[in-house]
Tab-separated table of C-alpha atoms in Angstrom:
chain	number	residue	atom	x	y	z
A	1	MET	CA	79.819	100.466	-82.060
A	2	PHE	CA	77.139	100.736	-79.174
A	3	CYS	CA	74.410	98.712	-78.364
A	4	MET	CA	71.081	101.994	-79.580
A	5	SER	CA	68.368	99.003	-79.212
A	6	CYS	CA	69.497	98.732	-75.486
A	7	PHE	CA	67.902	101.675	-74.540
A	8	THR	CA	64.592	101.565	-72.401
A	9	GLY	CA	64.858	104.982	-70.857
A	10	TRP	CA	67.061	106.416	-68.169
A	11	ASN	CA	69.535	105.252	-65.855
A	12	PRO	CA	69.310	106.012	-61.330
A	13	ARG	CA	70.496	109.548	-62.038
A	14	GLN	CA	67.609	110.715	-61.621
A	15	VAL	CA	67.510	108.777	-58.282
A	16	LYS	CA	71.581	110.362	-57.455
A	17	THR	CA	69.929	114.551	-58.306
A	18	ALA	CA	68.644	114.346	-55.039
A	19	ALA	CA	71.699	114.125	-53.433
A	20	VAL	CA	73.597	116.881	-54.906
A	21	GLY	CA	73.568	119.604	-51.866
A	22	VAL	CA	70.724	121.316	-49.865
A	23	VAL	CA	70.645	123.637	-51.980
A	24	ALA	CA	70.930	121.785	-55.736
A	25	VAL	CA	68.348	120.061	-54.272
A	26	MET	CA	65.459	123.126	-52.819
A	27	LEU	CA	66.294	124.305	-56.793
A	28	LEU	CA	65.855	121.102	-58.539
A	29	SER	CA	62.868	120.521	-56.724
A	30	LEU	CA	61.129	123.849	-57.288
A	31	PHE	CA	62.401	122.930	-61.858
A	32	LEU	CA	60.536	119.492	-60.669
A	33	LEU	CA	57.816	121.210	-59.567
A	34	SER	CA	56.991	124.338	-61.450
A	35	THR	CA	56.720	121.898	-65.202
A	36	PRO	CA	53.026	122.183	-66.936
A	37	ASP	CA	50.983	119.718	-64.553
A	38	THR	CA	51.507	121.583	-61.694
A	39	PRO	CA	49.143	125.572	-61.502
A	40	THR	CA	52.222	127.294	-59.939
A	41	SER	CA	51.973	130.277	-61.686
A	42	SER	CA	49.513	131.990	-64.636
A	43	PHE	CA	51.866	131.159	-67.961
A	44	PHE	CA	50.537	127.703	-68.561
A	45	LEU	CA	51.254	126.369	-71.781
A	46	THR	CA	48.412	122.724	-73.447
A	47	PRO	CA	49.408	121.978	-77.526
A	48	SER	CA	47.455	122.883	-79.174
A	49	SER	CA	46.233	121.106	-82.536
A	50	LEU	CA	46.170	124.820	-84.460
A	51	SER	CA	50.089	124.928	-85.191
A	52	GLY	CA	49.338	129.344	-85.221
A	53	GLU	CA	49.295	129.151	-81.547
A	54	SER	CA	52.594	130.548	-80.361
A	55	LEU	CA	53.836	131.090	-77.605
A	56	TRP	CA	54.173	134.754	-76.375
A	57	GLY	CA	50.140	135.091	-77.442
A	58	GLY	CA	46.485	134.448	-76.656
A	59	THR	CA	45.155	133.542	-73.255
A	60	PRO	CA	46.921	131.686	-70.463
A	61	ARG	CA	46.851	128.117	-71.259
A	62	ALA	CA	44.638	125.005	-69.179
A	63	PRO	CA	47.061	124.145	-66.209
A	64	GLN	CA	46.845	120.012	-67.733
A	65	CYS	CA	49.394	119.648	-70.931
A	66	SER	CA	50.480	115.595	-72.719
A	67	PRO	CA	54.337	115.565	-73.915
A	68	VAL	CA	54.199	117.057	-77.496
A	69	ASN	CA	56.101	114.380	-80.083
A	70	HIS	CA	55.488	116.386	-82.827
A	71	VAL	CA	58.586	118.960	-83.868
A	72	PHE	CA	59.433	120.736	-86.541
A	73	PHE	CA	62.663	122.598	-85.916
A	74	LEU	CA	64.132	124.388	-88.381
A	75	LYS	CA	67.645	123.834	-88.087
A	76	THR	CA	69.394	128.009	-88.545
A	77	HIS	CA	73.038	127.849	-89.926
A	78	LYS	CA	75.236	129.186	-87.406
A	79	CYS	CA	72.739	130.214	-84.574
A	80	ALA	CA	73.743	127.129	-81.907
A	81	SER	CA	71.255	124.604	-84.397
A	82	SER	CA	73.463	122.218	-83.330
A	83	THR	CA	72.559	121.962	-80.136
A	84	VAL	CA	69.531	122.376	-80.107
A	85	GLN	CA	69.289	120.267	-82.565
A	86	ASN	CA	70.998	117.451	-80.832
A	87	ILE	CA	68.417	117.252	-77.642
A	88	PHE	CA	65.492	116.314	-80.531
A	89	LEU	CA	67.453	113.185	-82.247
A	90	ARG	CA	67.392	111.988	-78.307
A	91	TYR	CA	64.210	112.688	-77.468
A	92	GLY	CA	62.959	110.406	-80.683
A	93	TYR	CA	65.199	108.136	-80.704
A	94	ARG	CA	64.049	107.548	-77.023
A	95	HIS	CA	61.080	107.749	-77.578
A	96	ASN	CA	60.817	105.246	-80.903
A	97	LEU	CA	60.076	108.651	-82.392
A	98	THR	CA	59.535	109.100	-86.595
A	99	PHE	CA	62.246	111.172	-88.203
A	100	ALA	CA	61.816	113.595	-91.759
A	101	LEU	CA	65.461	111.556	-93.465
A	102	PRO	CA	66.583	112.058	-96.511
A	103	THR	CA	68.835	108.658	-97.545
A	104	ALA	CA	72.020	110.066	-96.260
A	105	GLY	CA	73.898	112.707	-95.147
A	106	ASN	CA	71.933	115.840	-92.588
A	107	TYR	CA	70.488	118.577	-95.326
A	108	LEU	CA	66.142	118.483	-96.999
A	109	GLY	CA	66.772	121.148	-98.693
A	110	ASN	CA	68.892	123.930	-98.999
A	111	PRO	CA	69.641	126.194	-101.452
A	112	GLN	CA	66.433	125.461	-102.948
A	113	PRO	CA	63.231	125.033	-100.844
A	114	PHE	CA	62.316	121.961	-99.052
A	115	HIS	CA	60.191	119.366	-101.356
A	116	SER	CA	58.212	116.424	-100.042
A	117	GLY	CA	60.677	114.393	-102.681
A	118	MET	CA	63.517	115.317	-100.597
A	119	VAL	CA	62.449	112.244	-98.075
A	120	ALA	CA	63.206	109.115	-98.110
A	121	LYS	CA	60.286	107.044	-98.992
A	122	TRP	CA	61.258	103.976	-97.163
A	123	LEU	CA	62.299	106.344	-94.068
A	124	LEU	CA	58.770	107.802	-94.092
A	125	PRO	CA	55.340	105.610	-92.001
A	126	ALA	CA	52.353	104.299	-94.146
A	127	SER	CA	51.215	107.841	-92.807
A	128	GLY	CA	54.239	109.577	-95.216
A	129	LYS	CA	53.749	111.607	-91.934
A	130	VAL	CA	56.434	112.289	-89.153
A	131	ASP	CA	56.929	113.124	-85.578
A	132	LEU	CA	59.673	115.155	-86.245
A	133	PHE	CA	61.267	116.782	-87.824
A	134	VAL	CA	65.043	118.422	-87.061
A	135	LEU	CA	67.892	118.660	-89.567
A	136	HIS	CA	68.181	121.290	-92.131
A	137	THR	CA	66.255	122.435	-94.536
A	138	ARG	CA	65.329	126.397	-96.674
A	139	LEU	CA	61.707	126.399	-95.279
A	140	ASN	CA	58.785	126.264	-96.985
A	141	PRO	CA	56.001	125.544	-94.953
A	142	GLY	CA	53.395	124.298	-98.186
A	143	GLN	CA	55.630	121.656	-98.653
A	144	HIS	CA	56.435	120.639	-94.619
A	145	SER	CA	53.221	120.655	-93.822
A	146	THR	CA	52.526	117.856	-96.261
A	147	VAL	CA	55.455	115.605	-93.990
A	148	LEU	CA	53.479	116.686	-90.323
A	149	HIS	CA	51.562	116.112	-88.595
A	150	ASN	CA	48.362	118.665	-88.212
A	151	ASP	CA	49.005	119.386	-84.465
A	152	THR	CA	53.022	119.898	-84.509
A	153	PHE	CA	54.728	122.453	-83.291
A	154	TRP	CA	57.006	124.982	-85.383
A	155	ILE	CA	59.404	126.388	-83.405
A	156	THR	CA	63.560	127.785	-85.223
A	157	ILE	CA	65.972	129.824	-83.482
A	158	VAL	CA	67.650	133.114	-84.262
A	159	ARG	CA	70.950	134.892	-84.061
A	160	ASP	CA	72.366	137.890	-83.403
A	161	PRO	CA	73.195	138.835	-87.315
A	162	ALA	CA	76.565	140.723	-86.971
A	163	ALA	CA	78.612	137.688	-84.639
A	164	LEU	CA	76.504	135.669	-86.876
A	165	TYR	CA	77.581	136.617	-89.983
A	166	GLU	CA	81.767	136.078	-88.391
A	167	SER	CA	81.088	132.314	-87.454
A	168	LEU	CA	79.475	132.404	-91.089
A	169	PHE	CA	82.132	133.668	-93.046
A	170	ASN	CA	85.859	131.983	-90.374
A	171	PHE	CA	83.749	128.483	-89.948
A	172	PHE	CA	83.583	128.230	-93.299
A	173	HIS	CA	86.243	130.012	-94.437
A	174	MET	CA	85.187	132.416	-96.687
A	175	ASN	CA	87.642	134.023	-97.190
A	176	TYR	CA	88.850	132.264	-99.476
A	177	ALA	CA	86.038	132.481	-101.829
A	178	TYR	CA	85.870	136.456	-101.613
A	179	GLY	CA	89.851	137.511	-101.194
A	180	MET	CA	89.288	139.007	-98.602
A	181	GLN	CA	89.648	139.799	-94.461
A	182	LEU	CA	86.291	140.570	-92.580
A	183	SER	CA	87.998	142.705	-90.944
A	184	GLU	CA	88.200	144.433	-94.367
A	185	PHE	CA	85.039	144.895	-94.249
A	186	SER	CA	84.605	148.443	-93.558
A	187	ASP	CA	86.429	149.666	-95.624
A	188	ARG	CA	84.703	148.511	-98.430
A	189	PRO	CA	81.547	150.331	-99.863
A	190	ILE	CA	78.142	148.857	-98.564
A	191	GLN	CA	77.258	148.698	-102.961
A	192	ASP	CA	79.969	145.872	-103.561
A	193	LEU	CA	79.721	143.909	-100.371
A	194	MET	CA	75.498	143.524	-100.602
A	195	ALA	CA	76.614	142.270	-104.780
A	196	LEU	CA	78.756	138.676	-102.681
A	197	PRO	CA	77.584	136.078	-104.399
A	198	ARG	CA	76.679	133.648	-101.669
A	199	TYR	CA	79.621	130.682	-101.446
A	200	GLY	CA	77.755	128.261	-102.023
A	201	GLY	CA	75.158	128.833	-103.306
A	202	LYS	CA	74.347	129.162	-99.947
A	203	PHE	CA	76.096	130.641	-97.185
A	204	GLY	CA	76.263	134.727	-96.918
A	205	ARG	CA	74.378	137.565	-95.954
A	206	ASN	CA	70.776	137.956	-94.582
A	207	GLN	CA	71.169	133.750	-93.323
A	208	MET	CA	68.467	133.838	-91.397
A	209	LEU	CA	66.288	134.808	-93.750
A	210	PHE	CA	66.995	133.047	-96.135
A	211	ASP	CA	66.738	130.264	-93.594
A	212	LEU	CA	63.628	130.931	-93.492
A	213	GLY	CA	62.609	130.682	-97.054
A	214	TYR	CA	62.824	134.358	-98.313
A	215	PRO	CA	65.396	136.208	-100.696
A	216	ASP	CA	68.353	138.302	-98.861
A	217	ASN	CA	67.091	141.416	-100.281
A	218	LEU	CA	63.254	142.336	-99.574
A	219	SER	CA	62.198	145.843	-99.398
A	220	VAL	CA	61.204	147.068	-96.149
A	221	VAL	CA	57.328	146.180	-96.443
A	222	ASP	CA	57.930	143.409	-98.403
A	223	LEU	CA	59.987	142.139	-95.048
A	224	ARG	CA	57.737	143.341	-92.797
A	225	ARG	CA	54.779	140.987	-94.432
A	226	ALA	CA	57.639	138.377	-93.912
A	227	ILE	CA	58.823	138.631	-89.885
A	228	ASP	CA	54.852	138.623	-89.352
A	229	ASP	CA	54.083	135.689	-91.327
A	230	LEU	CA	56.914	133.531	-88.785
A	231	ASP	CA	55.343	135.018	-86.156
A	232	ARG	CA	52.080	133.696	-87.446
A	233	GLN	CA	53.839	130.349	-88.174
A	234	PHE	CA	56.319	129.974	-85.843
A	235	ASN	CA	55.078	128.969	-81.855
A	236	LEU	CA	58.307	129.176	-80.643
A	237	VAL	CA	61.587	131.416	-81.908
A	238	MET	CA	64.752	130.942	-79.351
A	239	ILE	CA	67.173	133.145	-78.912
A	240	SER	CA	71.315	131.561	-79.105
A	241	GLU	CA	72.524	134.195	-77.047
A	242	LEU	CA	69.615	133.152	-73.740
A	243	MET	CA	69.808	129.922	-74.268
A	244	ASP	CA	69.147	128.322	-71.577
A	245	GLU	CA	65.769	130.519	-70.447
A	246	SER	CA	64.822	129.221	-74.588
A	247	LEU	CA	65.088	125.536	-73.083
A	248	VAL	CA	63.066	126.281	-70.207
A	249	LEU	CA	60.488	128.115	-73.005
A	250	MET	CA	60.671	125.372	-75.028
A	251	ARG	CA	60.252	122.291	-72.265
A	252	HIS	CA	56.903	124.090	-70.810
A	253	LEU	CA	55.583	124.798	-73.891
A	254	LEU	CA	56.044	121.312	-75.302
A	255	CYS	CA	55.058	119.869	-71.603
A	256	TRP	CA	58.450	117.681	-71.279
A	257	THR	CA	60.498	117.498	-68.593
A	258	PRO	CA	64.093	119.474	-66.914
A	259	HIS	CA	65.992	116.246	-68.383
A	260	ASP	CA	64.416	116.271	-71.599
A	261	VAL	CA	66.181	119.302	-72.533
A	262	VAL	CA	69.744	118.652	-70.591
A	263	VAL	CA	71.916	119.801	-73.296
A	264	PHE	CA	76.302	119.789	-73.817
A	265	THR	CA	77.226	121.909	-76.744
A	266	LYS	CA	77.598	121.571	-80.384
A	267	ASN	CA	78.951	122.802	-82.610
A	268	ALA	CA	80.325	125.949	-81.160
A	269	ARG	CA	84.248	127.339	-81.512
A	270	ARG	CA	86.300	126.946	-79.235
A	271	GLN	CA	86.611	130.966	-76.535
A	272	GLU	CA	90.791	131.298	-77.902
A	273	VAL	CA	89.540	130.781	-81.569
A	274	LYS	CA	86.915	133.313	-82.232
A	275	PRO	CA	88.706	136.727	-83.283
A	276	LYS	CA	87.409	140.142	-81.881
A	277	MET	CA	85.838	142.463	-83.582
A	278	ASP	CA	86.117	146.233	-84.612
A	279	PRO	CA	83.215	148.380	-83.609
A	280	ARG	CA	83.233	149.533	-87.603
A	281	THR	CA	83.253	145.922	-88.708
A	282	LEU	CA	80.486	145.045	-85.829
A	283	GLN	CA	79.053	148.015	-87.699
A	284	THR	CA	79.126	147.370	-90.945
A	285	LEU	CA	77.697	143.456	-90.564
A	286	ARG	CA	75.001	145.045	-88.434
A	287	GLU	CA	74.475	147.647	-91.953
A	288	LEU	CA	74.955	144.378	-94.350
A	289	ASN	CA	73.233	142.414	-93.116
A	290	SER	CA	69.839	144.839	-92.083
A	291	ALA	CA	66.867	142.463	-92.249
A	292	ASP	CA	68.493	139.304	-90.331
A	293	VAL	CA	68.627	142.498	-87.293
A	294	LEU	CA	64.683	142.957	-88.744
A	295	LEU	CA	63.925	139.772	-87.848
A	296	TYR	CA	66.530	139.246	-84.722
A	297	ASP	CA	65.216	141.863	-83.141
A	298	HIS	CA	61.590	141.644	-83.236
A	299	PHE	CA	61.611	138.485	-81.937
A	300	LEU	CA	64.088	139.325	-79.138
A	301	ALA	CA	61.223	141.668	-77.841
A	302	ARG	CA	58.995	138.172	-78.211
A	303	HIS	CA	61.723	136.195	-76.135
A	304	ARG	CA	61.402	138.636	-73.633
A	305	GLU	CA	57.379	139.702	-73.017
A	306	ALA	CA	56.787	135.627	-72.523
A	307	VAL	CA	60.160	135.389	-70.182
A	308	HIS	CA	57.422	138.954	-68.541
A	309	LYS	CA	54.951	136.138	-68.642
A	310	PHE	CA	56.640	133.050	-67.475
A	311	GLY	CA	58.274	135.165	-64.623
A	312	GLN	CA	62.131	136.516	-63.939
A	313	GLN	CA	62.509	135.118	-61.021
A	314	ARG	CA	60.733	131.379	-61.639
A	315	MET	CA	62.676	131.876	-65.270
A	316	ALA	CA	65.561	132.542	-62.994
A	317	ASP	CA	65.580	129.486	-60.742
A	318	GLU	CA	64.300	126.865	-63.601
A	319	VAL	CA	67.267	128.632	-65.039
A	320	ALA	CA	70.133	128.016	-61.771
A	321	ALA	CA	67.709	124.283	-62.165
A	322	LEU	CA	69.356	123.390	-65.788
A	323	ARG	CA	72.339	124.136	-65.079
A	324	SER	CA	72.937	121.681	-62.342
A	325	LEU	CA	71.295	118.635	-64.162
A	326	ARG	CA	73.542	120.222	-66.696
A	327	ASP	CA	76.524	119.866	-64.255
A	328	GLU	CA	74.823	117.270	-62.787
A	329	TYR	CA	75.171	114.830	-66.200
A	330	TYR	CA	78.829	116.330	-67.250
A	331	GLU	CA	80.077	115.020	-64.082
A	332	ASP	CA	78.206	111.326	-64.393
A	333	CYS	CA	79.204	110.596	-68.522
A	334	GLY	CA	82.585	111.938	-66.958
A	335	ALA	CA	82.787	113.795	-70.230
A	336	ARG	CA	85.248	116.354	-70.834
A	337	LYS	CA	85.437	119.060	-73.714
A	338	VAL	CA	89.136	118.242	-76.352
A	339	LYS	CA	89.076	119.724	-79.990
A	340	GLY	CA	87.283	119.214	-82.115
A	341	ARG	CA	89.613	116.667	-84.299
A	342	ASP	CA	91.991	114.585	-81.024
A	343	ALA	CA	92.874	111.952	-81.890
A	344	SER	CA	90.990	110.130	-78.387
A	345	LEU	CA	87.062	111.003	-80.592
A	346	LYS	CA	85.895	108.517	-81.062
A	347	PHE	CA	83.647	111.082	-84.357
A	348	LYS	CA	86.122	113.767	-85.075
A	349	GLU	CA	83.704	117.288	-85.314
A	350	TYR	CA	82.990	118.997	-88.279
A	351	SER	CA	86.240	121.314	-87.682
A	352	GLY	CA	89.733	121.726	-85.152
A	353	LEU	CA	87.766	124.765	-84.298
A	354	VAL	CA	85.823	123.802	-82.613
A	355	SER	CA	85.255	121.427	-79.228
A	356	GLY	CA	84.027	117.905	-79.493
A	357	TYR	CA	83.115	115.345	-75.640
A	358	VAL	CA	85.191	112.534	-74.524
A	359	THR	CA	83.279	110.941	-71.790
A	360	ASP	CA	83.997	108.154	-69.693
A	361	ASN	CA	80.859	107.054	-69.683
A	362	ASN	CA	80.834	104.470	-72.188
A	363	THR	CA	78.247	101.988	-71.278
A	364	ASP	CA	75.645	105.112	-70.594
A	365	THR	CA	73.260	105.977	-74.403
A	366	ASN	CA	71.751	108.608	-72.929
A	367	CYS	CA	76.341	110.040	-72.220
A	368	GLN	CA	77.671	108.660	-76.020
A	369	MET	CA	74.514	110.248	-77.537
A	370	LEU	CA	75.305	113.855	-75.852
A	371	SER	CA	78.362	113.595	-76.688
A	372	MET	CA	78.088	112.457	-80.282
A	373	PRO	CA	78.187	115.214	-83.333
A	374	GLU	CA	75.048	116.047	-86.086
A	375	LEU	CA	76.346	113.863	-88.289
A	376	PRO	CA	77.507	110.619	-86.583
A	377	LEU	CA	73.986	110.624	-83.705
A	378	ILE	CA	71.680	111.383	-87.134
A	379	ASP	CA	73.377	108.052	-88.916
A	380	THR	CA	72.502	105.960	-85.447
A	381	VAL	CA	69.335	107.678	-85.855
A	382	ARG	CA	68.536	106.372	-89.231
A	383	ARG	CA	69.166	102.910	-88.906
A	384	HIS	CA	67.145	102.999	-85.800
A	385	GLN	CA	63.867	104.304	-87.779
A	386	LYS	CA	64.627	101.797	-90.166
A	387	MET	CA	64.538	98.595	-87.171
A	388	LEU	CA	61.192	100.819	-86.157
A	389	LEU	CA	59.494	100.649	-89.461
A	390	GLY	CA	61.431	96.738	-90.931
A	391	VAL	CA	63.316	98.875	-93.674
A	392	ASN	CA	66.245	95.918	-94.517
A	393	LEU	CA	69.158	96.953	-92.643
């Protein structure tokens, strides 16, 4: 076990960044100078005490802001949410922030909607409010708000519904429960597919809408009302396929540094194990997940609005700089990918279908946390929170 209490801040890696090369230096300098503290464009994001203020709405914000330490991240299934979660877990640990946590595991409600009693009371601060809520849960805003500060920023992430359903189906081996392969879906009546029960009560069609607290069979009118409600509820909805752009928008919204949003991809299947879907199957999956298609298309359009407001060239520059910075961390950590159940891994991944990370730098806490799977990292955060709250270990 490594010494988690020894970590007091970033290592000298930031100094090394300046010596990577002339091109990288120029890109990184542009990236660092374009933080919300520097008035380089009209796109400024200042934290608001009103949780309904969204990234894409309203008038340009003031150029000065302070880092946001109160965040609710709804971790949607199979939307690259484990990658984003790793960012929040490391940030909260490093800044001694408190998390909403169960006694064990990584769920706080799902398939049942969240209620405050799911949070371990002995892991709550005296105020009953936590700084960060970043675990799997099923959205129930009234109950979630009871454990969150009033100025909490609400964030989630969405993914193309056909790709999401394929990932869900194959990752959890749902073919055994349904008695057919995904390639057979296009030969079945859509009514039969819509009647398939949720696997384990959790996984099935319109998964994003379900995680967001709604039934998966809303009428069109109710669905559009639900999407409007979600638009008002969330300050930012990230797009899985546009992860780096989404991370740039998120770090400006939260007034964080580029280093805060560096992350290694988590729990993603290796390319060679991903099946190729024919057009008929893709179309069937879009029809089966039609509510999620409307949800996704809405927030994809919102994302494009935000990037346009931010500035296309500025976004391209910041994405390039973020990728360069990520490569530097990868090199400094001596990180390399291996199969998720490889014997060289200290902590095994959920599945052998995904990649895990082995690092040569075993003394740098951040490198270790960057490479850790979800469950061991949550356990590490839980132990740290016990220490912060003075709970007997």
